[in-house]
Short mmCIF file of C-alpha atoms in Angstrom, two decimals:
data_model
loop_
_atom_site.label_atom_id
_atom_site.label_comp_id
_atom_site.label_asym_id
_atom_site.label_seq_id
_atom_site.Cartn_x
_atom_site.Cartn_y
_atom_site.Cartn_z
CA MET A 1 -49.21 -7.37 18.29
CA ALA A 2 -46.36 -6.64 15.86
CA THR A 3 -44.08 -3.65 16.38
CA THR A 4 -44.28 -1.00 13.65
CA VAL A 5 -41.36 0.86 12.15
CA SER A 6 -42.52 4.14 13.70
CA ALA A 7 -42.28 2.60 17.18
CA LEU A 8 -38.56 1.84 16.86
CA ALA A 9 -36.00 3.99 18.66
CA GLY A 10 -33.36 5.85 16.71
CA PRO A 11 -31.44 9.11 16.29
CA ARG A 12 -33.49 12.31 16.13
CA PRO A 13 -33.86 13.43 12.48
CA LEU A 14 -33.54 16.98 11.19
CA PRO A 15 -36.23 18.54 8.97
CA LEU A 16 -35.99 17.58 5.28
CA VAL A 17 -32.57 15.86 5.39
CA GLY A 18 -33.32 13.52 8.30
CA ASN A 19 -30.08 11.90 9.55
CA LEU A 20 -28.31 12.15 6.18
CA ALA A 21 -25.70 14.70 7.30
CA GLU A 22 -24.54 12.58 10.23
CA PHE A 23 -24.68 9.41 8.13
CA VAL A 24 -22.29 10.66 5.43
CA ARG A 25 -20.07 12.88 7.62
CA GLY A 26 -16.44 11.81 7.57
CA GLN A 27 -17.05 9.02 5.02
CA VAL A 28 -17.46 6.45 7.81
CA SER A 29 -21.17 5.63 7.56
CA HIS A 30 -20.57 2.04 8.71
CA ARG A 31 -19.19 3.26 12.03
CA VAL A 32 -22.18 5.58 12.41
CA LEU A 33 -24.51 2.59 11.97
CA ASP A 34 -22.52 0.61 14.55
CA ARG A 35 -22.80 3.48 17.01
CA TRP A 36 -26.56 3.75 16.50
CA ALA A 37 -26.92 0.00 17.07
CA ASP A 38 -24.94 0.34 20.31
CA GLU A 39 -27.11 3.25 21.46
CA PHE A 40 -30.60 2.29 20.30
CA GLY A 41 -30.47 -1.49 20.17
CA PRO A 42 -29.78 -4.02 17.40
CA THR A 43 -32.78 -2.86 15.32
CA PHE A 44 -33.37 0.87 15.02
CA ARG A 45 -34.88 3.51 12.76
CA PHE A 46 -33.31 6.53 11.06
CA ARG A 47 -34.18 8.82 8.17
CA LEU A 48 -32.32 9.53 4.93
CA GLY A 49 -34.00 12.56 3.39
CA GLY A 50 -37.71 11.96 3.71
CA SER A 51 -37.58 8.17 3.97
CA ASP A 52 -37.45 5.90 7.00
CA VAL A 53 -34.70 3.27 6.97
CA ILE A 54 -34.34 0.31 9.32
CA GLY A 55 -30.85 -0.55 10.52
CA THR A 56 -30.46 -4.02 12.01
CA ALA A 57 -27.65 -6.08 13.45
CA ASP A 58 -30.08 -8.71 14.78
CA PRO A 59 -28.65 -12.03 13.48
CA ALA A 60 -32.12 -13.55 13.12
CA ILE A 61 -33.40 -10.71 10.94
CA VAL A 62 -30.19 -10.49 8.93
CA ASP A 63 -30.25 -14.25 8.34
CA VAL A 64 -33.85 -14.22 7.09
CA ALA A 65 -33.22 -11.23 4.81
CA LEU A 66 -30.13 -12.82 3.24
CA ARG A 67 -31.65 -16.27 2.84
CA LYS A 68 -34.94 -15.02 1.39
CA ARG A 69 -33.32 -13.04 -1.37
CA PRO A 70 -34.36 -12.63 -4.11
CA ASP A 71 -37.93 -13.82 -3.40
CA ALA A 72 -38.81 -11.63 -0.40
CA PHE A 73 -36.06 -8.99 -0.53
CA ARG A 74 -34.30 -7.13 -3.32
CA ARG A 75 -31.27 -4.89 -3.37
CA SER A 76 -32.04 -1.27 -2.55
CA ALA A 77 -33.63 0.28 -5.62
CA ARG A 78 -31.57 3.44 -5.16
CA VAL A 79 -28.33 1.45 -5.41
CA SER A 80 -29.50 -0.78 -8.26
CA ASP A 81 -30.86 2.13 -10.28
CA VAL A 82 -27.63 4.11 -10.02
CA ILE A 83 -25.48 1.13 -11.06
CA ASP A 84 -27.84 0.06 -13.85
CA GLU A 85 -27.87 3.51 -15.44
CA ILE A 86 -24.07 3.66 -15.37
CA ALA A 87 -23.51 0.16 -16.76
CA ALA A 88 -25.39 -2.83 -18.13
CA HIS A 89 -27.26 -5.31 -15.95
CA GLY A 90 -25.04 -7.90 -14.25
CA VAL A 91 -25.46 -10.50 -11.55
CA PHE A 92 -24.81 -7.87 -8.85
CA THR A 93 -27.99 -5.90 -9.51
CA ALA A 94 -30.19 -8.50 -11.24
CA GLU A 95 -33.29 -9.77 -9.46
CA ASP A 96 -35.71 -12.72 -9.62
CA ASP A 97 -35.37 -15.18 -12.54
CA LYS A 98 -32.83 -13.00 -14.33
CA TRP A 99 -30.58 -13.16 -11.28
CA ARG A 100 -30.97 -16.96 -11.04
CA ARG A 101 -29.85 -17.33 -14.63
CA LEU A 102 -26.90 -14.92 -14.39
CA ARG A 103 -25.87 -16.49 -11.08
CA LYS A 104 -25.53 -19.89 -12.79
CA VAL A 105 -23.37 -18.30 -15.47
CA ALA A 106 -21.12 -16.51 -12.96
CA ALA A 107 -20.78 -19.55 -10.69
CA GLN A 108 -19.81 -21.80 -13.60
CA SER A 109 -17.21 -19.31 -14.81
CA LEU A 110 -15.61 -19.00 -11.35
CA ASN A 111 -15.54 -22.68 -10.42
CA VAL A 112 -12.48 -24.52 -9.12
CA ALA A 113 -11.53 -25.98 -12.50
CA TYR A 114 -11.27 -22.54 -14.08
CA LEU A 115 -9.38 -21.15 -11.08
CA ARG A 116 -6.53 -23.51 -11.92
CA GLN A 117 -6.38 -22.10 -15.44
CA TYR A 118 -6.57 -18.54 -14.15
CA PHE A 119 -3.62 -19.13 -11.84
CA THR A 120 -1.09 -18.34 -14.58
CA THR A 121 -2.37 -14.76 -14.66
CA ILE A 122 -2.20 -14.44 -10.87
CA THR A 123 1.39 -15.72 -10.84
CA MET A 124 2.48 -13.36 -13.64
CA VAL A 125 1.06 -10.27 -11.93
CA THR A 126 2.41 -11.27 -8.49
CA GLU A 127 5.90 -11.60 -9.98
CA ARG A 128 5.46 -8.11 -11.45
CA LEU A 129 4.47 -6.79 -8.00
CA LEU A 130 7.47 -8.44 -6.34
CA ARG A 131 9.89 -6.84 -8.80
CA GLN A 132 8.34 -3.44 -8.20
CA TRP A 133 8.64 -3.75 -4.41
CA GLU A 134 12.25 -4.91 -4.79
CA THR A 135 12.94 -1.66 -6.62
CA ALA A 136 11.23 0.31 -3.83
CA ALA A 137 13.32 -1.53 -1.24
CA GLY A 138 16.47 -0.51 -3.06
CA SER A 139 15.50 3.14 -3.41
CA GLY A 140 13.94 3.57 0.03
CA GLU A 141 10.82 5.19 -1.42
CA SER A 142 7.58 5.29 0.52
CA ILE A 143 4.94 2.97 -0.95
CA ASP A 144 1.30 4.03 -1.19
CA VAL A 145 0.05 0.56 -0.29
CA LEU A 146 -3.59 0.92 -1.34
CA ASP A 147 -2.56 2.38 -4.71
CA ARG A 148 -0.19 -0.55 -5.36
CA MET A 149 -2.74 -3.12 -4.23
CA MET A 150 -5.41 -1.54 -6.44
CA ARG A 151 -3.06 -1.70 -9.41
CA TYR A 152 -2.17 -5.31 -8.57
CA THR A 153 -5.77 -6.48 -8.27
CA LEU A 154 -6.78 -4.49 -11.36
CA ASP A 155 -4.10 -6.29 -13.39
CA VAL A 156 -5.16 -9.66 -12.00
CA THR A 157 -8.86 -9.04 -12.47
CA SER A 158 -8.63 -7.57 -15.97
CA GLY A 159 -6.53 -10.57 -16.99
CA LEU A 160 -8.91 -13.06 -15.39
CA ALA A 161 -12.06 -11.26 -16.51
CA MET A 162 -11.26 -10.65 -20.16
CA GLY A 163 -7.71 -11.73 -20.94
CA HIS A 164 -6.60 -8.09 -21.18
CA ASP A 165 -3.35 -7.00 -19.54
CA LEU A 166 -3.74 -3.39 -18.39
CA ASN A 167 -0.33 -3.50 -16.66
CA ALA A 168 -1.53 -0.91 -14.19
CA LEU A 169 1.42 -1.73 -11.93
CA GLU A 170 3.99 -0.45 -14.39
CA ASN A 171 1.97 2.12 -16.37
CA THR A 172 2.11 5.44 -14.58
CA GLY A 173 0.57 7.69 -17.25
CA GLU A 174 -3.03 8.38 -18.23
CA GLY A 175 -5.07 5.40 -19.37
CA LEU A 176 -7.89 3.04 -18.54
CA HIS A 177 -5.87 1.67 -15.62
CA SER A 178 -6.01 5.13 -13.97
CA ARG A 179 -9.73 5.63 -14.60
CA VAL A 180 -11.24 2.32 -13.44
CA PRO A 181 -10.51 3.04 -9.73
CA MET A 182 -12.74 6.13 -10.04
CA LEU A 183 -15.89 4.07 -10.75
CA PHE A 184 -16.73 3.07 -7.18
CA PRO A 185 -16.39 6.65 -5.86
CA ALA A 186 -18.69 7.73 -8.70
CA PHE A 187 -21.29 5.18 -7.63
CA SER A 188 -21.03 6.40 -4.05
CA ARG A 189 -21.46 10.07 -5.02
CA ARG A 190 -24.63 9.33 -6.95
CA ILE A 191 -26.13 6.97 -4.36
CA ASN A 192 -25.70 9.59 -1.63
CA ALA A 193 -26.69 12.58 -3.77
CA ALA A 194 -29.71 14.54 -2.59
CA PHE A 195 -30.86 15.06 -6.22
CA PRO A 196 -30.06 13.05 -9.41
CA TYR A 197 -28.69 16.03 -11.31
CA TRP A 198 -26.79 13.84 -13.83
CA ARG A 199 -30.10 12.81 -15.42
CA TYR A 200 -30.57 16.43 -16.51
CA VAL A 201 -27.06 17.83 -16.92
CA LYS A 202 -23.66 16.11 -17.18
CA LEU A 203 -20.71 17.63 -15.33
CA PRO A 204 -17.11 16.90 -16.46
CA GLN A 205 -16.83 14.07 -13.91
CA ASP A 206 -20.00 12.50 -15.36
CA ARG A 207 -18.65 12.67 -18.90
CA ARG A 208 -15.40 11.06 -17.73
CA LEU A 209 -17.45 8.31 -16.11
CA ASP A 210 -19.40 7.67 -19.32
CA GLY A 211 -16.16 7.59 -21.30
CA THR A 212 -14.54 5.06 -18.96
CA VAL A 213 -17.55 2.75 -19.05
CA GLY A 214 -17.70 3.02 -22.85
CA GLU A 215 -14.00 2.18 -23.12
CA ILE A 216 -14.43 -0.94 -21.00
CA GLU A 217 -17.50 -1.97 -23.00
CA ALA A 218 -15.59 -1.71 -26.28
CA ILE A 219 -12.81 -3.96 -24.96
CA VAL A 220 -15.32 -6.49 -23.61
CA LYS A 221 -17.19 -6.70 -26.93
CA GLU A 222 -14.00 -7.15 -28.88
CA ARG A 223 -12.68 -9.81 -26.50
CA PHE A 224 -16.01 -11.65 -26.41
CA ALA A 225 -16.07 -11.92 -30.20
CA GLU A 226 -12.56 -13.38 -30.05
CA ALA A 227 -13.64 -15.70 -27.22
CA ARG A 228 -16.46 -17.17 -29.29
CA VAL A 229 -13.99 -18.04 -32.02
CA ARG A 230 -11.52 -19.65 -29.61
CA VAL A 231 -14.12 -21.74 -27.80
CA ALA A 232 -15.75 -22.80 -31.09
CA ALA A 233 -12.32 -24.06 -32.18
CA GLY A 234 -12.22 -26.31 -29.12
CA GLU A 235 -9.74 -24.32 -27.03
CA PRO A 236 -10.37 -24.46 -23.24
CA PRO A 237 -11.46 -21.17 -21.61
CA SER A 238 -8.52 -19.23 -20.20
CA ASN A 239 -10.46 -16.33 -18.66
CA PHE A 240 -13.89 -15.41 -17.28
CA LEU A 241 -15.04 -13.94 -20.61
CA GLU A 242 -14.26 -17.13 -22.50
CA ALA A 243 -15.97 -19.21 -19.81
CA LEU A 244 -19.13 -17.14 -20.39
CA VAL A 245 -19.32 -18.52 -23.94
CA LYS A 246 -20.08 -22.01 -22.63
CA PRO A 247 -23.88 -22.42 -22.59
CA ILE A 248 -25.76 -23.32 -19.43
CA GLU A 249 -28.02 -26.36 -19.80
CA ASN A 250 -31.68 -25.43 -20.35
CA GLU A 251 -30.84 -21.71 -20.35
CA PRO A 252 -30.75 -19.22 -23.25
CA GLY A 253 -27.39 -17.90 -24.36
CA ILE A 254 -25.98 -14.87 -22.61
CA THR A 255 -26.47 -11.52 -24.39
CA ASP A 256 -23.76 -8.96 -25.13
CA ASP A 257 -25.23 -6.58 -22.52
CA GLU A 258 -25.23 -9.37 -19.91
CA VAL A 259 -21.63 -10.24 -20.77
CA PHE A 260 -20.61 -6.63 -20.25
CA GLY A 261 -22.55 -6.37 -16.99
CA ASN A 262 -20.97 -9.51 -15.55
CA VAL A 263 -17.43 -8.63 -16.64
CA LEU A 264 -17.77 -5.11 -15.24
CA THR A 265 -19.11 -6.55 -11.98
CA MET A 266 -16.11 -8.85 -11.68
CA LEU A 267 -13.69 -6.09 -12.65
CA LEU A 268 -14.99 -3.68 -10.01
CA ALA A 269 -15.53 -6.21 -7.23
CA GLY A 270 -12.11 -7.77 -7.74
CA GLU A 271 -10.25 -4.49 -8.01
CA ASP A 272 -11.74 -2.54 -5.13
CA THR A 273 -12.64 -5.07 -2.47
CA THR A 274 -9.64 -7.39 -2.68
CA SER A 275 -7.18 -4.50 -2.85
CA SER A 276 -8.49 -2.99 0.39
CA THR A 277 -8.26 -6.31 2.23
CA ALA A 278 -4.71 -6.93 0.99
CA ALA A 279 -3.64 -3.40 1.95
CA TRP A 280 -5.05 -3.74 5.47
CA ALA A 281 -3.30 -7.12 5.83
CA LEU A 282 0.09 -5.53 5.11
CA HIS A 283 -0.71 -2.70 7.54
CA TYR A 284 -1.42 -5.17 10.35
CA LEU A 285 1.75 -7.14 9.61
CA ALA A 286 3.78 -3.91 9.82
CA GLU A 287 2.14 -3.12 13.18
CA ASN A 288 2.52 -6.69 14.53
CA PRO A 289 6.05 -8.03 13.85
CA ASP A 290 5.30 -11.30 15.67
CA VAL A 291 2.46 -12.04 13.25
CA HIS A 292 4.67 -11.02 10.32
CA GLU A 293 7.29 -13.52 11.43
CA LYS A 294 4.75 -16.34 11.60
CA VAL A 295 3.50 -15.59 8.07
CA ARG A 296 7.11 -15.54 6.86
CA ALA A 297 7.99 -18.84 8.55
CA GLU A 298 4.94 -20.51 7.03
CA ALA A 299 5.85 -19.22 3.56
CA ASP A 300 9.41 -20.56 3.96
CA GLU A 301 8.05 -23.98 4.86
CA VAL A 302 5.35 -24.19 2.19
CA LEU A 303 7.15 -22.54 -0.73
CA GLY A 304 10.65 -23.85 -0.11
CA ASP A 305 12.85 -22.79 -3.02
CA GLN A 306 9.91 -21.46 -5.01
CA ARG A 307 9.52 -17.70 -5.23
CA LEU A 308 5.73 -17.92 -5.65
CA PRO A 309 2.96 -20.49 -5.15
CA THR A 310 2.60 -22.56 -8.31
CA ASP A 311 -1.03 -23.68 -7.99
CA PRO A 312 -4.17 -23.15 -5.85
CA GLY A 313 -3.31 -26.25 -3.81
CA THR A 314 -0.10 -24.60 -2.60
CA VAL A 315 -2.03 -21.47 -1.62
CA GLY A 316 -4.41 -23.72 0.33
CA ARG A 317 -1.50 -24.77 2.55
CA LEU A 318 -0.84 -21.16 3.58
CA LYS A 319 -3.24 -21.50 6.52
CA TYR A 320 -1.77 -18.77 8.70
CA ALA A 321 -1.75 -16.24 5.84
CA GLU A 322 -5.41 -17.10 5.24
CA ALA A 323 -6.07 -16.59 8.97
CA VAL A 324 -4.54 -13.12 8.69
CA VAL A 325 -6.90 -12.33 5.82
CA ASN A 326 -9.93 -13.57 7.79
CA GLU A 327 -8.92 -11.45 10.77
CA VAL A 328 -8.57 -8.41 8.50
CA LEU A 329 -12.05 -9.08 7.08
CA ARG A 330 -13.37 -9.20 10.63
CA LEU A 331 -11.75 -5.95 11.78
CA ARG A 332 -11.90 -4.03 8.50
CA PRO A 333 -14.84 -5.38 6.49
CA VAL A 334 -14.94 -4.05 2.94
CA ALA A 335 -18.76 -4.18 2.75
CA PRO A 336 -19.94 -3.92 6.39
CA TYR A 337 -23.61 -3.42 5.55
CA LEU A 338 -26.05 -4.17 2.74
CA GLY A 339 -29.14 -2.21 1.71
CA VAL A 340 -32.23 -4.25 0.78
CA GLU A 341 -35.95 -3.60 0.32
CA THR A 342 -38.97 -5.73 1.15
CA LYS A 343 -40.90 -6.98 -1.89
CA HIS A 344 -44.16 -7.46 0.04
CA ASP A 345 -45.65 -6.92 3.50
CA MET A 346 -44.10 -9.24 6.09
CA THR A 347 -43.47 -9.75 9.80
CA LEU A 348 -39.96 -10.60 11.00
CA GLY A 349 -40.02 -11.72 14.61
CA ASP A 350 -42.33 -9.12 16.15
CA LEU A 351 -41.50 -6.38 13.60
CA PHE A 352 -43.98 -5.56 10.82
CA LEU A 353 -42.43 -4.34 7.57
CA ALA A 354 -44.54 -2.92 4.76
CA GLU A 355 -43.71 -3.52 1.11
CA GLY A 356 -40.89 -1.23 -0.03
CA THR A 357 -39.31 -0.81 3.43
CA THR A 358 -35.55 -0.25 3.22
CA LEU A 359 -33.30 -2.19 5.60
CA PHE A 360 -29.58 -1.79 6.16
CA LEU A 361 -28.25 -5.20 7.22
CA LEU A 362 -25.20 -4.77 9.47
CA THR A 363 -23.55 -8.02 8.40
CA SER A 364 -20.23 -7.41 10.19
CA TYR A 365 -21.45 -5.72 13.37
CA GLY A 366 -21.20 -8.89 15.47
CA ALA A 367 -17.62 -9.50 14.39
CA ARG A 368 -16.62 -6.51 16.51
CA ARG A 369 -19.23 -6.93 19.29
CA ASP A 370 -19.69 -10.70 19.78
CA THR A 371 -17.25 -11.36 22.62
CA ALA A 372 -18.42 -14.98 22.97
CA ARG A 373 -17.22 -15.91 19.49
CA PHE A 374 -14.46 -13.31 19.33
CA PRO A 375 -12.82 -12.76 22.75
CA ASP A 376 -10.94 -9.45 22.84
CA PRO A 377 -12.70 -8.37 19.63
CA ASP A 378 -10.59 -5.23 19.16
CA GLN A 379 -7.36 -7.23 19.12
CA PHE A 380 -5.72 -8.37 15.87
CA ARG A 381 -5.28 -12.09 16.55
CA PRO A 382 -5.19 -14.34 13.44
CA SER A 383 -4.70 -17.47 15.57
CA ARG A 384 -8.41 -17.35 16.50
CA TRP A 385 -9.16 -18.74 13.01
CA LEU A 386 -6.82 -21.74 13.17
CA ASP A 387 -8.52 -24.18 15.53
CA GLY A 388 -11.80 -24.41 13.61
CA ALA A 389 -13.82 -22.98 16.49
CA VAL A 390 -14.88 -19.92 14.48
CA LYS A 391 -16.81 -20.37 11.26
CA THR A 392 -15.85 -17.86 8.61
CA GLU A 393 -19.38 -17.36 7.26
CA ALA A 394 -21.58 -17.63 10.37
CA LEU A 395 -23.71 -14.65 11.24
CA PRO A 396 -23.29 -12.07 12.54
CA PHE A 397 -20.05 -12.20 10.49
CA ALA A 398 -20.63 -12.55 6.76
CA PRO A 399 -17.99 -10.59 4.78
CA PHE A 400 -19.04 -12.31 1.52
CA GLY A 401 -22.77 -12.32 2.25
CA ASN A 402 -24.86 -15.37 3.00
CA GLY A 403 -27.71 -17.36 1.53
CA PRO A 404 -28.41 -17.70 -2.22
CA ARG A 405 -26.59 -14.46 -3.09
CA PHE A 406 -23.35 -15.45 -1.39
CA CYS A 407 -20.47 -13.89 -3.36
CA PRO A 408 -19.33 -16.33 -6.10
CA GLY A 409 -15.89 -14.67 -6.19
CA ARG A 410 -15.00 -15.54 -2.58
CA ASN A 411 -12.41 -18.21 -3.45
CA LEU A 412 -10.67 -15.96 -5.95
CA ALA A 413 -10.56 -13.06 -3.49
CA MET A 414 -9.13 -15.24 -0.70
CA ILE A 415 -6.47 -16.67 -3.04
CA GLU A 416 -5.31 -13.23 -4.16
CA ALA A 417 -5.22 -11.72 -0.67
CA SER A 418 -3.46 -14.77 0.82
CA ILE A 419 -0.80 -14.80 -1.92
CA VAL A 420 -0.02 -11.09 -1.53
CA THR A 421 0.15 -11.39 2.27
CA SER A 422 2.42 -14.42 2.20
CA VAL A 423 4.75 -13.51 -0.68
CA LEU A 424 5.41 -9.91 0.38
CA ALA A 425 5.79 -10.83 4.07
CA ARG A 426 8.37 -13.43 3.10
CA ALA A 427 10.42 -11.10 0.92
CA PHE A 428 10.40 -7.83 2.88
CA ASP A 429 10.53 -6.14 6.25
CA PHE A 430 7.82 -3.48 6.63
CA ILE A 431 8.39 -0.07 8.24
CA PRO A 432 5.23 2.02 8.84
CA ASP A 433 5.42 5.51 7.32
CA HIS A 434 3.05 8.01 8.94
CA THR A 435 4.39 11.18 7.30
CA ALA A 436 1.05 11.62 5.46
CA GLY A 437 -0.86 11.30 8.74
CA PRO A 438 -2.38 8.43 10.71
CA VAL A 439 -3.89 5.48 8.88
CA GLU A 440 -7.66 5.97 8.64
CA GLU A 441 -10.59 4.37 6.88
CA ARG A 442 -12.98 5.90 4.39
CA MET A 443 -16.10 4.70 2.63
CA ALA A 444 -16.97 5.23 -1.03
CA PHE A 445 -19.40 2.39 -1.78
CA THR A 446 -16.86 0.09 -0.09
CA VAL A 447 -14.51 0.72 2.86
CA PHE A 448 -10.82 1.32 2.17
CA PRO A 449 -7.72 2.53 4.09
CA ALA A 450 -6.42 6.08 3.75
CA ASN A 451 -2.87 7.34 4.40
CA LEU A 452 -1.51 3.79 4.40
CA HIS A 453 2.17 4.01 3.48
CA LEU A 454 5.08 1.64 4.10
CA ARG A 455 8.78 1.62 3.47
CA VAL A 456 10.25 -1.80 2.80
CA ARG A 457 13.66 -3.37 2.90
CA ALA A 458 14.71 -6.69 1.51
CA ARG A 459 14.74 -9.49 4.04
CA ALA A 460 18.17 -10.11 5.39
#
């Protein structure tokens, strides 16, 4: 006989709010889920408000849920509804046949051939970052690493997504570059809100959010009109927006709303997730000088007299830098769990799930608990990724998801993070700066470092 949700163990809920207070306390909900899995077993039950939620780190259940999307599972309606009402539909929140169509569009626009064309933008922004850190090395200033990495990835992603140079790295005043990083925290506030007040009254922060989204939409529409002209004239696509113009065989053309949704998805995913990974990588190099030296030696060998990698093939030879990034993704996953809902009644293993049941899939739990695959799991050891013994996308470790909805931007994210890790490690010595307090992690839709500061000096 199948086990029901009510029979699962879990933390004791409070009246009305359930386990919500403990779940959101300290902005480390992913660590709370890990602790509950340790205490109550890999599949457990908890309550958010008046609703039961299943948390699971069971690789078999996680694998089925990821591979049977979008037919048997959909993204949590609460998450999708909040994102959809803020911005247009994109591949991130789309479901069923609409998702299949938008996925084809996104995958085509992020394929290897286009990555080579996008590389000019990555090189330009990386050179800008290097010059800025050289200035910091000369002045001795303390660098807010996450802030710089967010500005770097925002410049890269806005250039790749729509051919628009925000120059967030060098612009310090008010502007779109300063407002885009506020979008993910806004999503998080609304997803975790006890009541959707914004549907009835708009606070100043809600009006700022609407203004930022409208500003991005105006740029996207203007750039897409220009892109149609360029592509019609026979010019090859030079950014994601222009690649969206190319029709998919046997599919209708993409609409303006779908263009905006996909560009905004790329802009947010590229800016927030990649920046956190790159920032953590620099933190671990500062704390592990022996690893830093290995990254630097590899960069000397691969780059030679070149200041930067000149093409994706060169980045592909930076194997140790890539191993550092994989180890960071293991220890500090940006998206450590995923909320999904069942689309019909089903039985997974011996667990019965009714239609509409919410599951939180702990996709990175095993990366910190599976001692067979990851001996000494709490240790930062990039070398574990070099001998091919560990697969980067094998459950229970799936930082970019798994199954049909595997993240199409994985290659781009790995290229950016590997370049930053290698180029900055080669050029500078890192000195941790803890004057703002110890380095911590926080969660606002994705996980990011807090109080991460470094001082740098030019390599002797």
